Short mmCIF file of C-alpha atoms and ligand atoms in Angstrom, two decimals:
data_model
loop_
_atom_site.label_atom_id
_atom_site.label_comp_id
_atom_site.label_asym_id
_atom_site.label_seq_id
_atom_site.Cartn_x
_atom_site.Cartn_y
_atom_site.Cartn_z
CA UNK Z 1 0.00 0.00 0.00
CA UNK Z 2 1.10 3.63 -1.00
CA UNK Z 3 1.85 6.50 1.75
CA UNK Z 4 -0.19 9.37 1.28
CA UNK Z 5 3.03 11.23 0.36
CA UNK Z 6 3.48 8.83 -2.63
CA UNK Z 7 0.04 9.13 -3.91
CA UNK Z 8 -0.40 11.44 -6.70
CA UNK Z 9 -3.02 14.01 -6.81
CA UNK Z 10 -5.65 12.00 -8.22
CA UNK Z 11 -4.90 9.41 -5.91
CA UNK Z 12 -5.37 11.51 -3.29
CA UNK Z 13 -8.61 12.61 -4.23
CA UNK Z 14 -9.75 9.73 -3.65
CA UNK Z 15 -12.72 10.08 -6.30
CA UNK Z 16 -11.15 7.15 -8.12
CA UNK Z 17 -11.10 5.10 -5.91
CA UNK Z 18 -14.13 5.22 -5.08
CA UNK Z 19 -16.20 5.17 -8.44
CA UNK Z 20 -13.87 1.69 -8.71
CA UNK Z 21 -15.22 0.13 -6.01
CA UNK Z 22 -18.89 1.27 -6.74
CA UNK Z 23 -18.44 -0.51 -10.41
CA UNK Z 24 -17.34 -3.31 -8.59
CA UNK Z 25 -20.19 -3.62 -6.22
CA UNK Z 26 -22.77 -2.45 -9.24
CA UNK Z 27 -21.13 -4.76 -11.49
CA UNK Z 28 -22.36 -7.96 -9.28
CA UNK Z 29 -25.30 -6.11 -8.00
CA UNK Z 30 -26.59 -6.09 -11.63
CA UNK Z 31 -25.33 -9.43 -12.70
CA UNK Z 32 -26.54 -11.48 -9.76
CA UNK Z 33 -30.34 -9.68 -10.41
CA UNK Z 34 -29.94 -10.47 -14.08
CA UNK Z 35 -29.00 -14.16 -13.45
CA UNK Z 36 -32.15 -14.63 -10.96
CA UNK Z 37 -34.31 -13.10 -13.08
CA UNK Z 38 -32.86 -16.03 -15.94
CA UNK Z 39 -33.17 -18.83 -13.26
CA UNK Z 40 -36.73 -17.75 -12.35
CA UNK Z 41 -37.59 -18.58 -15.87
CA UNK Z 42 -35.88 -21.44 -16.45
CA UNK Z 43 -32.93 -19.60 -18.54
CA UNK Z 44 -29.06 -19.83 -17.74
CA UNK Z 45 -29.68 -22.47 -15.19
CA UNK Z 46 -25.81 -23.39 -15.41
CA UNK Z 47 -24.52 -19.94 -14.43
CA UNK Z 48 -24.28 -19.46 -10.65
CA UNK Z 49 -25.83 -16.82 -8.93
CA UNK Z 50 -24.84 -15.35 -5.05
CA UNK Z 51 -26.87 -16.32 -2.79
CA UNK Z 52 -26.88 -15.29 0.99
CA UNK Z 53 -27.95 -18.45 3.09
CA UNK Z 54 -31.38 -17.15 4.97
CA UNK Z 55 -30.28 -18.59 8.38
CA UNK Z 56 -31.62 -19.83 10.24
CA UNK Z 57 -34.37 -20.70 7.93
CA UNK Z 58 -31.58 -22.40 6.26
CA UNK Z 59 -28.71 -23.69 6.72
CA UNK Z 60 -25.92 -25.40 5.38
CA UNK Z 61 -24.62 -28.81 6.41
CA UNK Z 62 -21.70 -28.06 9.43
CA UNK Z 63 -19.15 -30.50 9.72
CA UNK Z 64 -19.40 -32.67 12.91
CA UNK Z 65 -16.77 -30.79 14.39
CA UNK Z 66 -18.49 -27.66 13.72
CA UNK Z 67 -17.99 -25.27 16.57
CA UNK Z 68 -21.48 -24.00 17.81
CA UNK Z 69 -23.16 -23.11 20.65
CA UNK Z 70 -21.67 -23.74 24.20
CA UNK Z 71 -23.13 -26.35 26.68
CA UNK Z 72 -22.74 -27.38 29.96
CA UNK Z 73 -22.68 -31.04 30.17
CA UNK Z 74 -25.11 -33.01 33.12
CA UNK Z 75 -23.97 -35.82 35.38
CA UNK Z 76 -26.02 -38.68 35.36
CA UNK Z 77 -28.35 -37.16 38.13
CA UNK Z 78 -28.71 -34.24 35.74
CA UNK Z 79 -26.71 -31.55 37.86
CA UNK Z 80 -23.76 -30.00 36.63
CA UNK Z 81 -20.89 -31.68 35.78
CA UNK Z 82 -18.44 -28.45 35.99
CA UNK Z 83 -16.30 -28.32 38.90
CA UNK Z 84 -15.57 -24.39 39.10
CA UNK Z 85 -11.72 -24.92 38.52
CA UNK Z 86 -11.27 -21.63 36.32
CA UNK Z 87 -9.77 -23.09 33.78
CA UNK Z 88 -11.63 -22.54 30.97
CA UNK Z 89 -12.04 -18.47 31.85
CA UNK Z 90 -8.37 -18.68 32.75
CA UNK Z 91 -7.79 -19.85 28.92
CA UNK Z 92 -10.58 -17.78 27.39
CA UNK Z 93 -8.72 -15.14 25.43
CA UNK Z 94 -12.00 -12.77 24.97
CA UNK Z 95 -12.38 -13.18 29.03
CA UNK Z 96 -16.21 -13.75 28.78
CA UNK Z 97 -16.56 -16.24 30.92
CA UNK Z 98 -17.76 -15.11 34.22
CA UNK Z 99 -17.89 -18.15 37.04
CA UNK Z 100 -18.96 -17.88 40.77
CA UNK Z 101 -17.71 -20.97 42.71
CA UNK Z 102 -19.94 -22.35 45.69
CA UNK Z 103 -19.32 -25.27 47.71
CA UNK Z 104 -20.80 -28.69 46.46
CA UNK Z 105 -22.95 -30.50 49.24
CA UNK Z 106 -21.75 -34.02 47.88
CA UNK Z 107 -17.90 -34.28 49.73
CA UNK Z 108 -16.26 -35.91 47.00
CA UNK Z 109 -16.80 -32.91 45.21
CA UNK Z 110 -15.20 -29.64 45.57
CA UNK Z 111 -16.66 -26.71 44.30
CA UNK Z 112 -19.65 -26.01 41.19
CA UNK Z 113 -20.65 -23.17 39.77
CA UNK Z 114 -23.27 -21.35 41.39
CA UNK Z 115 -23.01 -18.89 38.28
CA UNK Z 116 -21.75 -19.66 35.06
CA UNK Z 117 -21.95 -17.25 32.28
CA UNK Z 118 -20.81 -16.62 28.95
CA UNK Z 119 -20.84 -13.27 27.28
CA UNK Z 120 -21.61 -14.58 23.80
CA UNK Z 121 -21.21 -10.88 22.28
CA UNK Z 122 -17.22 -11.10 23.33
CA UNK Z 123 -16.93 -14.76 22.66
CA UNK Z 124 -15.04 -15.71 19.24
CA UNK Z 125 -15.68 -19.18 19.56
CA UNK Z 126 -11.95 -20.55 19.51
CA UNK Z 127 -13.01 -23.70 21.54
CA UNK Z 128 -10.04 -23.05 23.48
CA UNK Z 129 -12.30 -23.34 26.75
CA UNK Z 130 -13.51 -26.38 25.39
CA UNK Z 131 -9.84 -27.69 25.54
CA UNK Z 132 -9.18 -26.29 28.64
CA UNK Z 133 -11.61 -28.19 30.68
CA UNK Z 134 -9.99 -31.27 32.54
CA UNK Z 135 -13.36 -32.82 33.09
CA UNK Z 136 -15.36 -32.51 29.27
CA UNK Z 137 -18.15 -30.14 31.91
CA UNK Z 138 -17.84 -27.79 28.53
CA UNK Z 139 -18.81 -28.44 24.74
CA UNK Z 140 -19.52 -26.63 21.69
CA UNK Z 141 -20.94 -29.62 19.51
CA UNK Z 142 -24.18 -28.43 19.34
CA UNK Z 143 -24.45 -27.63 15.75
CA UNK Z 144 -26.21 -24.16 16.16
CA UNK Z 145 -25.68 -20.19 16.28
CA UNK Z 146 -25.87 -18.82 19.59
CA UNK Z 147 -29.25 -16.86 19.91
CA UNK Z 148 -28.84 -13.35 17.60
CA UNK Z 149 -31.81 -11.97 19.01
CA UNK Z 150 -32.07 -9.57 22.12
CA UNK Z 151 -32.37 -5.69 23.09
CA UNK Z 152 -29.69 -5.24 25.35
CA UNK Z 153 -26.23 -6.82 25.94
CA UNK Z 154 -26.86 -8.72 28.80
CA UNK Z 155 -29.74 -10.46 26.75
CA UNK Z 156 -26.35 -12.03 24.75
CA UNK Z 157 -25.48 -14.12 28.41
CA UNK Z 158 -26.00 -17.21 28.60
CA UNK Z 159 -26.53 -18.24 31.62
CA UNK Z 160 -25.85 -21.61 33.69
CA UNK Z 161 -29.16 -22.83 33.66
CA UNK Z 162 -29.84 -22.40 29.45
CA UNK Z 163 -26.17 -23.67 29.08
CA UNK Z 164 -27.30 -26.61 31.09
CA UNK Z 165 -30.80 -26.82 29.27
CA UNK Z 166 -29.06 -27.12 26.05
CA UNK Z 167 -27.64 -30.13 27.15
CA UNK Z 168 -30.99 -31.96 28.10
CA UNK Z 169 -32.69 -30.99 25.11
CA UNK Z 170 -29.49 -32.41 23.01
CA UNK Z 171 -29.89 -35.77 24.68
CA UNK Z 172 -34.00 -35.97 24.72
CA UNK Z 173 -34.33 -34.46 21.18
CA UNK Z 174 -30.72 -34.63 19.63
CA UNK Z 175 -29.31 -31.39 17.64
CA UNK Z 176 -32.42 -30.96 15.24
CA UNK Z 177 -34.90 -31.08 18.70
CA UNK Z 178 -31.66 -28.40 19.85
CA UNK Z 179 -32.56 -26.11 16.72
CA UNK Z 180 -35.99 -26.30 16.83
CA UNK Z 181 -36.35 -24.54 20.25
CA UNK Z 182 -34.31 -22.07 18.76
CA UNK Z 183 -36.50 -21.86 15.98
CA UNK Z 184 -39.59 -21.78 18.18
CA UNK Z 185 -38.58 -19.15 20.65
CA UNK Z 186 -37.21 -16.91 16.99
CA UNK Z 187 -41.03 -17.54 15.84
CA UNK Z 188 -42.26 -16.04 19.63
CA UNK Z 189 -40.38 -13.16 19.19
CA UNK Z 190 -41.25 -12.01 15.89
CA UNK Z 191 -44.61 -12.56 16.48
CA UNK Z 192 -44.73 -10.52 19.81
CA UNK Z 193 -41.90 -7.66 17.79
CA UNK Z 194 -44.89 -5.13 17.32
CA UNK Z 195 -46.31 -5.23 20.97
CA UNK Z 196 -44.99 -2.48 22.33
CA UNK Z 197 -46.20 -3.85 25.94
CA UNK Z 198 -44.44 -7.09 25.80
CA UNK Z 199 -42.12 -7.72 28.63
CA UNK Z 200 -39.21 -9.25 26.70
CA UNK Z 201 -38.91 -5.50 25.04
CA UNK Z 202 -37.88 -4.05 27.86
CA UNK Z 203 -34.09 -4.00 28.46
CA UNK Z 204 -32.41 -5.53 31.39
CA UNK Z 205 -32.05 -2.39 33.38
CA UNK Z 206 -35.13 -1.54 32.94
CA UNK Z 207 -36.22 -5.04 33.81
CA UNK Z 208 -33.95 -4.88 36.95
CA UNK Z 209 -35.46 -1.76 38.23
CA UNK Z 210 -38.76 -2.73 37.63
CA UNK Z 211 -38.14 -5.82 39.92
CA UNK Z 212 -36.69 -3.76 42.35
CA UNK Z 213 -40.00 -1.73 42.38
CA UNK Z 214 -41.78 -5.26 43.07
CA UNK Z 215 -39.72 -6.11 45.88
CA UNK Z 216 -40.48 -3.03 47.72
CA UNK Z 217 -43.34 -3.04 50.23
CA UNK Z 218 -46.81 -1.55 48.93
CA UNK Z 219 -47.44 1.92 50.01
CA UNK Z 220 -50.02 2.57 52.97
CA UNK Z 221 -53.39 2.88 51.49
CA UNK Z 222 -54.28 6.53 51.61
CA UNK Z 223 -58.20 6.54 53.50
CA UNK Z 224 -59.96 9.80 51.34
CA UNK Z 225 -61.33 12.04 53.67
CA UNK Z 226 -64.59 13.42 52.00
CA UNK Z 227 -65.29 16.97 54.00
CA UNK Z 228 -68.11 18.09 52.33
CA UNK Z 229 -70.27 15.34 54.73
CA UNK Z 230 -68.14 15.67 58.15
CA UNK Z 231 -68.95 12.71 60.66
CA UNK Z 232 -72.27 13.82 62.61
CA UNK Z 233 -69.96 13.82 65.85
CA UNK Z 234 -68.15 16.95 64.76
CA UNK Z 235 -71.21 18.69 63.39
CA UNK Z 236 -72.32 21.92 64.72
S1 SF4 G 1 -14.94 -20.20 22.65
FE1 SF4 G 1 -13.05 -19.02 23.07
S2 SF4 G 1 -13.78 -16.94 23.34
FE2 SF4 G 1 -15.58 -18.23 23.50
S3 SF4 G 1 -15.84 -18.65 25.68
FE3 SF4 G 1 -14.59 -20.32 24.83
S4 SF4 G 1 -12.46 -19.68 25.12
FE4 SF4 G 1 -13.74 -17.85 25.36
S1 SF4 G 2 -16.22 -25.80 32.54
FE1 SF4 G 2 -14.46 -27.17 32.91
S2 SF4 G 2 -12.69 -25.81 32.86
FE2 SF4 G 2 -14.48 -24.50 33.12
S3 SF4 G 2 -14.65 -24.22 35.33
FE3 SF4 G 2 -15.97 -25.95 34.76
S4 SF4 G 2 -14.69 -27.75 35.06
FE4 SF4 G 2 -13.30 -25.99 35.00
#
């Protein structure tokens, strides 16, 4: 690439340049509409068009070793299998995994994670946590985009309890039963976008405050005092 100082002026102007890469972008712009409009009626079939894959209406076949969507893994009585060692957020190079350790009531186990959260907006999906983990308590074979659907960042965590959900529905339903509830809970949202009302809509802060409200005790009924009729006690 040139330095500005060994650009010449009409380089510099830039106008060039960019009437290049508008051709460019016109020039498949026009041919990919021409080529659809051929397919649509039967012409040209055996010239390719772009297409953008409509996911998650459709999607393309992963590879088994696809990296998707996190899970936490179950132990045969279905709780947690993760052992809070830190490893995983110790090798996470995006640091979005957030654990709070608690104290396991079994005493052959340590610790487990009383919180577990991933900060899919940060996450680049190396796997790398995946590889950390001494005991397989993480996975990202699901096969599936994490949700890319929410009104505030902290709608992008994913918590212990949906990491851990995404485990039972893998093993009752397998990966398509996996995609489905994805699917399902898309289909909720768009048709409850337009309600203003909804409770989903609001953000988390607002959500937070609003439970806050709840938690407070109810205000003292105020008893209206209607003076025009005074109690026939007082009356003179
Ligand atoms: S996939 Fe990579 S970035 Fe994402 S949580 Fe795991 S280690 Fe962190
Ligand atoms: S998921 Fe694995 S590496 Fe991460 S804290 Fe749990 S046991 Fe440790």
């Amino acid at each position: 690439m040139k330095r500005t100082e060994e650009m010449s002026f009409w380089e510099r102007l830039y106008i060039l340049q960019v009437l290049k890469g508008l051709s460019v972008t016109n020039y498949h712009f026009i041919r990919n509409l021409a080529l659809h409009i051929a397919h649509f009626f039967g012409l040209a079939k055996a010239r390719r068009a772009s297409v953008t894959t409509q996911y998650p209406e459709q999607r393309k076949v992963y590879a088994e070793d696809y990296r998707g969507s996190h899970r936490l893994t179950l132990r045969a009585d279905g709780s947690v299998r993760c052992t809070s060692c830190f490893l995983c957020a110790t090798a996470c190079p995006a640091q979005c995994i957030y654990i709070e350790a608690g104290e396991h009531p079994d005493p052959h186990i340590e610790k487990y994670p009383l919180r577990y959260e991933i900060d899919t907006l940060r996450c680049i999906y190396c796997g790398l946590c995946v590889e950390a983990c001494p005991c397989d308590a993480i996975r990202m074979d699901t096969c599936v985009h994490p949700r890319i659907w929410g009104f505030d960042r902290r709608d992008f965590v994913e918590t212990k309890e949906t990491l851990m959900h995404r485990s039972r529905v893998i093993a009752e339903k397998g990966r398509e039963g996996n995609m489905n509830e994805m699917m399902e809970w898309y289909a909720e949202q768009a048709r409850e976008i337009y309600n203003p009302l909804r409770g989903e809509l609001r953000t988390y802060s607002e959500r937070e405050l609003l439970e806050k409200r709840e938690e407070q005790p109810a205000e003292p009924e105020l008893t209206v005092i209607d003076r025009r009729h005074p109690p026939h006690g007082n009356a003179k």
